[in-house]
PDB file of N, CA and C in Angstrom:
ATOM      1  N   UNK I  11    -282.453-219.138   2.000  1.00  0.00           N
ATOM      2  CA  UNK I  11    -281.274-219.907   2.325  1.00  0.00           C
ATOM      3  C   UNK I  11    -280.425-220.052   1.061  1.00  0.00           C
ATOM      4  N   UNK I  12    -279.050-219.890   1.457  1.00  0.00           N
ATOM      5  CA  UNK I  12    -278.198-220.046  -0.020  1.00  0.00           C
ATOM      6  C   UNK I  12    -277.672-221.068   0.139  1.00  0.00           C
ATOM      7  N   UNK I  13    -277.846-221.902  -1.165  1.00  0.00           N
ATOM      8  CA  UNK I  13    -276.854-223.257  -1.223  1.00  0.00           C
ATOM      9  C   UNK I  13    -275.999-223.210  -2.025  1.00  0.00           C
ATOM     10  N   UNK I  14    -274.602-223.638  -1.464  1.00  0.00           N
ATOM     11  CA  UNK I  14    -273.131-223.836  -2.551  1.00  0.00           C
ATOM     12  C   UNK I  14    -273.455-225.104  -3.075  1.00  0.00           C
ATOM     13  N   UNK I  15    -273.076-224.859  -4.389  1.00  0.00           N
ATOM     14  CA  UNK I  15    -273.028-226.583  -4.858  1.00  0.00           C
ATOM     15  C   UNK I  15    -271.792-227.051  -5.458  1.00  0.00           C
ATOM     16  N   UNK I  16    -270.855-228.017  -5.050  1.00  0.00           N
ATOM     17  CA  UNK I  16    -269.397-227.850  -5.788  1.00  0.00           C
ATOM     18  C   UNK I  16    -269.236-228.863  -6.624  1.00  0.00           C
ATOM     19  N   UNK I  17    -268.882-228.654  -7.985  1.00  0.00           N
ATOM     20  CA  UNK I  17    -268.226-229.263  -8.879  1.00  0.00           C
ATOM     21  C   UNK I  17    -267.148-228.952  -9.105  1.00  0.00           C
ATOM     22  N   UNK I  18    -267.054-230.696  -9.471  1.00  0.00           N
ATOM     23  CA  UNK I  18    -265.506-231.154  -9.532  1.00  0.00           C
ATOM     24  C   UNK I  18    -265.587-231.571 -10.457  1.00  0.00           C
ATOM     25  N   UNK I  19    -264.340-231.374 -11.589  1.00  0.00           N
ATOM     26  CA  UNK I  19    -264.048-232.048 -12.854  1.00  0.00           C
ATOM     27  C   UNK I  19    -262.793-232.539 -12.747  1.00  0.00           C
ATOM     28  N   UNK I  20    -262.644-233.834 -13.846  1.00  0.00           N
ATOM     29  CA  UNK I  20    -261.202-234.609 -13.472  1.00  0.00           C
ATOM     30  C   UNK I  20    -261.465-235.301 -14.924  1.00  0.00           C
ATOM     31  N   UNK I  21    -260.028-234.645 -15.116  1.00  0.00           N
ATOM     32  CA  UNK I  21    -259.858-234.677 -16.834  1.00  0.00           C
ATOM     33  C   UNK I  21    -258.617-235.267 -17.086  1.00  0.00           C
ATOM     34  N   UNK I  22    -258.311-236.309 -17.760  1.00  0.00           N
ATOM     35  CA  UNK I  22    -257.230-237.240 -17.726  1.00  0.00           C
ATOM     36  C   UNK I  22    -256.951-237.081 -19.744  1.00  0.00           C
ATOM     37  N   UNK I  23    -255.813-236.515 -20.345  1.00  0.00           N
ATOM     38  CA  UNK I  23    -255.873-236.026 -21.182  1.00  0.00           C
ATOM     39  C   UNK I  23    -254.388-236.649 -21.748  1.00  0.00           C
ATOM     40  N   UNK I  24    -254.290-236.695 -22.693  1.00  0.00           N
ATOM     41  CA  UNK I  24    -252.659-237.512 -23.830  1.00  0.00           C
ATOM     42  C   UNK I  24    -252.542-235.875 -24.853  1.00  0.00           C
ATOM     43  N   UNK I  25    -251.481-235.461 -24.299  1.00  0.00           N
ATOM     44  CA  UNK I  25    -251.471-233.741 -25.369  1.00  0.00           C
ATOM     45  C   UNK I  25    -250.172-233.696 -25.196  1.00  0.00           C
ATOM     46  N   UNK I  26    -249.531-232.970 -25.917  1.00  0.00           N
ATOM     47  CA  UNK I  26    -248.277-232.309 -25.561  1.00  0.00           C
ATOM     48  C   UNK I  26    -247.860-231.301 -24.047  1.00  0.00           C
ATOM     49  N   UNK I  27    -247.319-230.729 -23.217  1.00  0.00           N
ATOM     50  CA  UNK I  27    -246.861-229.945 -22.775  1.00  0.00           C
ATOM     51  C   UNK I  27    -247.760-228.609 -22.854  1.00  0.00           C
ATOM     52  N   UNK I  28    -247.777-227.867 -24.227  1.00  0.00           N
ATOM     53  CA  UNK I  28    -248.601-226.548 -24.560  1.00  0.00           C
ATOM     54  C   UNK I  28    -249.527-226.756 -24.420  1.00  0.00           C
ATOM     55  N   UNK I  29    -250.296-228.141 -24.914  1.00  0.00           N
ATOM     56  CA  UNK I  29    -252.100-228.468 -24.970  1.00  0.00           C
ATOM     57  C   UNK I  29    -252.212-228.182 -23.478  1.00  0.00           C
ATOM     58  N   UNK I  30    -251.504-229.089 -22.592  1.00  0.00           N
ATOM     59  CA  UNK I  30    -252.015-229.160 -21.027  1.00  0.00           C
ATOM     60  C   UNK I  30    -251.839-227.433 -20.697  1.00  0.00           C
ATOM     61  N   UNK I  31    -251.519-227.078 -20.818  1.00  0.00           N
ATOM     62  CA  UNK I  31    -251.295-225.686 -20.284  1.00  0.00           C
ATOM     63  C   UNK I  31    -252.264-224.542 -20.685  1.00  0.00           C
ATOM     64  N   UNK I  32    -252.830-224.676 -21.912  1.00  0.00           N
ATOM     65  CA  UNK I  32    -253.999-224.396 -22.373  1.00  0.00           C
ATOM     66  C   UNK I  32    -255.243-225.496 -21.830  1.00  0.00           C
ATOM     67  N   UNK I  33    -255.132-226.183 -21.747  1.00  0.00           N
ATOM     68  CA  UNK I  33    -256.153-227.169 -20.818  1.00  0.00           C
ATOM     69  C   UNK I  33    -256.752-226.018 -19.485  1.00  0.00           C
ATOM     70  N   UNK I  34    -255.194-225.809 -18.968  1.00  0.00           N
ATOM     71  CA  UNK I  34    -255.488-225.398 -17.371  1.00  0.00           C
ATOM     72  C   UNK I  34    -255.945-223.902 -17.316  1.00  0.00           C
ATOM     73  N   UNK I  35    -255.245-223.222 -18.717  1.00  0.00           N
ATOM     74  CA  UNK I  35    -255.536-222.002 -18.796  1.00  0.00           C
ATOM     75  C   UNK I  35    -257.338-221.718 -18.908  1.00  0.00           C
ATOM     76  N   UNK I  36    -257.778-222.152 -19.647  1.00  0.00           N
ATOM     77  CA  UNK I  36    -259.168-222.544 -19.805  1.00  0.00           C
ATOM     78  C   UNK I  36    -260.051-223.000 -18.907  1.00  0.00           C
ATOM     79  N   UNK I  37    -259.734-223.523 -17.949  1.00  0.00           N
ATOM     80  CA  UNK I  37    -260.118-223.750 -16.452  1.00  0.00           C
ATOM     81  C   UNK I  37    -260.068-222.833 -15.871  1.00  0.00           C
ATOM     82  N   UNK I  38    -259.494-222.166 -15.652  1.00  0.00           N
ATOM     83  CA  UNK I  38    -259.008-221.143 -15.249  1.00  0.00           C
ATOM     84  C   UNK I  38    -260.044-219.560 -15.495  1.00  0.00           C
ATOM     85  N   UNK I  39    -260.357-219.636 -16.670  1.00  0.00           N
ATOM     86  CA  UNK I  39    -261.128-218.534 -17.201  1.00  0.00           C
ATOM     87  C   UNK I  39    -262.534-218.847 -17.141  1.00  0.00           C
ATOM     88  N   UNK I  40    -262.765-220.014 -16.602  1.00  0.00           N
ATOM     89  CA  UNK I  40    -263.970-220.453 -16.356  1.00  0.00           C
ATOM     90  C   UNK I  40    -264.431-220.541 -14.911  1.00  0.00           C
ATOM     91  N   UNK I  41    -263.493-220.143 -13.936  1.00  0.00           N
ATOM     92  CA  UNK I  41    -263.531-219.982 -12.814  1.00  0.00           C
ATOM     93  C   UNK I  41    -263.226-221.329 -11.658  1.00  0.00           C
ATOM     94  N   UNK I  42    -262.603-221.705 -12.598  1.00  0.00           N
ATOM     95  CA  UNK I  42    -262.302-222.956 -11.671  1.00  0.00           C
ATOM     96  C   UNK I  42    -260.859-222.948 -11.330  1.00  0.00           C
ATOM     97  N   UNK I  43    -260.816-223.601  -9.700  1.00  0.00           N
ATOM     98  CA  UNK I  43    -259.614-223.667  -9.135  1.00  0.00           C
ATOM     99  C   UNK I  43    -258.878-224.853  -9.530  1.00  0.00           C
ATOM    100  N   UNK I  44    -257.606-224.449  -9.778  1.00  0.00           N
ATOM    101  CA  UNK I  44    -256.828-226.448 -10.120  1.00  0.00           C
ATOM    102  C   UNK I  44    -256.564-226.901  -8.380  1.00  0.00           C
ATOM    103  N   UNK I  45    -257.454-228.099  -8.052  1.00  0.00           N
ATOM    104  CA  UNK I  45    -256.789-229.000  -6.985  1.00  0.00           C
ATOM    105  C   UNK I  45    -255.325-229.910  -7.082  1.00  0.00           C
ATOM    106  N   UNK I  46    -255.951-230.265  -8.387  1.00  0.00           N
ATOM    107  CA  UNK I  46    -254.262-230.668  -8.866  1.00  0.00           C
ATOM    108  C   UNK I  46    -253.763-231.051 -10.144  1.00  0.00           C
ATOM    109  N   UNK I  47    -252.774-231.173 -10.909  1.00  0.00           N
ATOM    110  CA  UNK I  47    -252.374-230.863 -11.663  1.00  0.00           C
ATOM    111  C   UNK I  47    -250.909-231.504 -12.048  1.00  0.00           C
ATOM    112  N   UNK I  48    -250.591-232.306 -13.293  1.00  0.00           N
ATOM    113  CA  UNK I  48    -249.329-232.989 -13.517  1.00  0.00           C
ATOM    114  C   UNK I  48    -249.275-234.166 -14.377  1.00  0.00           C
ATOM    115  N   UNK I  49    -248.281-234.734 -14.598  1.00  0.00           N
ATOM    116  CA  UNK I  49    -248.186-235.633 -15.117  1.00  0.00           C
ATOM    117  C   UNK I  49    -249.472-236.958 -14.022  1.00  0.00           C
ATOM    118  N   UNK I  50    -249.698-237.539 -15.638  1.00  0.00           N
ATOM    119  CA  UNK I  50    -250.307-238.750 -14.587  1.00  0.00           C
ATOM    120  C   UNK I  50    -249.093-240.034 -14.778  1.00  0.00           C
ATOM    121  N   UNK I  51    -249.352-240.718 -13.423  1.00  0.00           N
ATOM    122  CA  UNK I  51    -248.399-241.520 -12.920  1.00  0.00           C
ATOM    123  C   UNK I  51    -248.375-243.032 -13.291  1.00  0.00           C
ATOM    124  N   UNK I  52    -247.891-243.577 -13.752  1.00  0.00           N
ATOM    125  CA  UNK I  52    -248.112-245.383 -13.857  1.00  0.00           C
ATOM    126  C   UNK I  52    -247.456-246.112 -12.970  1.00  0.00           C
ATOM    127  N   UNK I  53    -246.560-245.679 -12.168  1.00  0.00           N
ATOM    128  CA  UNK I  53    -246.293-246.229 -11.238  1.00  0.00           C
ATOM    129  C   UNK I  53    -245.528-245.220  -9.738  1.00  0.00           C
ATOM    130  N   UNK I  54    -244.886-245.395  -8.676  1.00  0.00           N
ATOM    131  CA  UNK I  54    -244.153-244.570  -8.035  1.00  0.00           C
ATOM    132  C   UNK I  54    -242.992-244.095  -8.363  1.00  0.00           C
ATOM    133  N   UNK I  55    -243.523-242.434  -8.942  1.00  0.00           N
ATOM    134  CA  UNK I  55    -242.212-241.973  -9.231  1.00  0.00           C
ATOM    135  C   UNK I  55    -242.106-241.967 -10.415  1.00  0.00           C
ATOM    136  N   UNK I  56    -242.860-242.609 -11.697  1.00  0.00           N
ATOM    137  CA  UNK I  56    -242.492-242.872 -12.811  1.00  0.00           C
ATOM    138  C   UNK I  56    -244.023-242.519 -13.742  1.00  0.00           C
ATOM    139  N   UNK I  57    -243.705-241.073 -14.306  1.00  0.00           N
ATOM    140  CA  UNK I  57    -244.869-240.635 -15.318  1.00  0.00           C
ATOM    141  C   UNK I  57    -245.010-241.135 -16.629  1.00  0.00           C
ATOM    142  N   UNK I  58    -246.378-241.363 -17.413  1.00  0.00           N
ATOM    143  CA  UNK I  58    -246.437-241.355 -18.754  1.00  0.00           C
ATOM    144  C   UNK I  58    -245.935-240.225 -19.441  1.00  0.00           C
ATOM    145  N   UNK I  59    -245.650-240.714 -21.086  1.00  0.00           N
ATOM    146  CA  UNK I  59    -244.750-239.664 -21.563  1.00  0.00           C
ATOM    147  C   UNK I  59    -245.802-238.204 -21.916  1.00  0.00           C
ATOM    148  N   UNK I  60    -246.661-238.459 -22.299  1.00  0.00           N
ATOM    149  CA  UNK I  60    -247.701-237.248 -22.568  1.00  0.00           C
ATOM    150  C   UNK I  60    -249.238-237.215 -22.142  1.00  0.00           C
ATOM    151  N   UNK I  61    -249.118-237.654 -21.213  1.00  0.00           N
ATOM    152  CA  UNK I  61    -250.683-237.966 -20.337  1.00  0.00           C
ATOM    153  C   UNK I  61    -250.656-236.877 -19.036  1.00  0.00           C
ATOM    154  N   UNK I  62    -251.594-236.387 -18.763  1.00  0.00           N
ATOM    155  CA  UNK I  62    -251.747-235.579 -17.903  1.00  0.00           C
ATOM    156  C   UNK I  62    -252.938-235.641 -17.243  1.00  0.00           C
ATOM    157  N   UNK I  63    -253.094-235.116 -15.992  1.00  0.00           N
ATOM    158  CA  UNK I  63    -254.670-235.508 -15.311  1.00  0.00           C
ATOM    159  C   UNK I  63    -254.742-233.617 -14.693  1.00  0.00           C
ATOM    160  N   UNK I  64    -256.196-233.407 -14.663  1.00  0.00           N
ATOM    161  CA  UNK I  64    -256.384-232.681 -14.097  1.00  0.00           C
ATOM    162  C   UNK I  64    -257.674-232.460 -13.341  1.00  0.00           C
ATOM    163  N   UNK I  65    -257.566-231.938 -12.018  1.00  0.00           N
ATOM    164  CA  UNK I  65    -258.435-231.830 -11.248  1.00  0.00           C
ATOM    165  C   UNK I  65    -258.686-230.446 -10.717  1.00  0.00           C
ATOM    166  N   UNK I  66    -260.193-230.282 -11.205  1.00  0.00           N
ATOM    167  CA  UNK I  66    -260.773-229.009 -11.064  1.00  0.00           C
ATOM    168  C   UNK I  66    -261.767-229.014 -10.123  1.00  0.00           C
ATOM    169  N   UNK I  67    -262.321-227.632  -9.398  1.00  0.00           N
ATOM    170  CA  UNK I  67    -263.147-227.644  -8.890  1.00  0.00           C
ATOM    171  C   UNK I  67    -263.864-226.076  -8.730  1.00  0.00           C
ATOM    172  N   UNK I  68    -264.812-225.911  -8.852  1.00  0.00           N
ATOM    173  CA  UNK I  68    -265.712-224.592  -8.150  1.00  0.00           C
ATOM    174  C   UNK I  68    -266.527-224.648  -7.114  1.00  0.00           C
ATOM    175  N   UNK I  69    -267.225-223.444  -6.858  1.00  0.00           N
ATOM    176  CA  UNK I  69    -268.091-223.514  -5.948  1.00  0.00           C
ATOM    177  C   UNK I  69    -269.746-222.683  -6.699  1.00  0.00           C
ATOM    178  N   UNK I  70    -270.637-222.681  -6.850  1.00  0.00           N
ATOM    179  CA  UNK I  70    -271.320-222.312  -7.194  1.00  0.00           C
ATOM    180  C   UNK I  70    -272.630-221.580  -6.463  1.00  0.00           C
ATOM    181  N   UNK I  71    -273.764-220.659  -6.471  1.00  0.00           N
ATOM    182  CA  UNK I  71    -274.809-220.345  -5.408  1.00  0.00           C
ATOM    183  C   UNK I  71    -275.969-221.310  -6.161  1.00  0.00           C
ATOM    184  N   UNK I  72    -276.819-221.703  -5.928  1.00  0.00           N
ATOM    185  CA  UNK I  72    -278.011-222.151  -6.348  1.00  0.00           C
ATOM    186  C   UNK I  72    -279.049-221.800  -6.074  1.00  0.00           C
TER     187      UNK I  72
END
C-alpha cells in the first residue's frame, strides 16, 4: 500500500522584494508547490511594508 504524506510549510518572513522571490524560488527547487504567496496583511486591504508570508506544500510516498 502507498501512502502520500503532505507537508505544509508556512513561512512568515521581513526581507526585501528580491529576498522573497528567492525565498519562493527555493521552494520551488525543492519541489514544493506555492499555495500562496504575498504580502502579509495587518489589516483589510492594507499590507506591511516588508513582511511576506508564504505557504508551501508537497506531497510525498512513504
Amino acid at each position: 500500500m502507498k501512502i502520500k504524506r503532505q507537508i505544509i510549510e508556512r513561512l512568515s518572513i521581513t526581507c526585501t522584494l528580491d529576498e522573497y522571490h528567492k525565498a519562493i524560488a527555493t521552494y520551488y527547487d525543492q519541489g514544493f508547490a506555492i499555495v500562496r504567496g504575498g504580502p502579509a496583511l495587518k489589516g483589510p486591504g492594507v499590507a506591511y511594508k516588508d513582511k511576506y508570508l508564504i505557504i508551501a506544500e508537497k506531497e510525498i510516498d512513504t
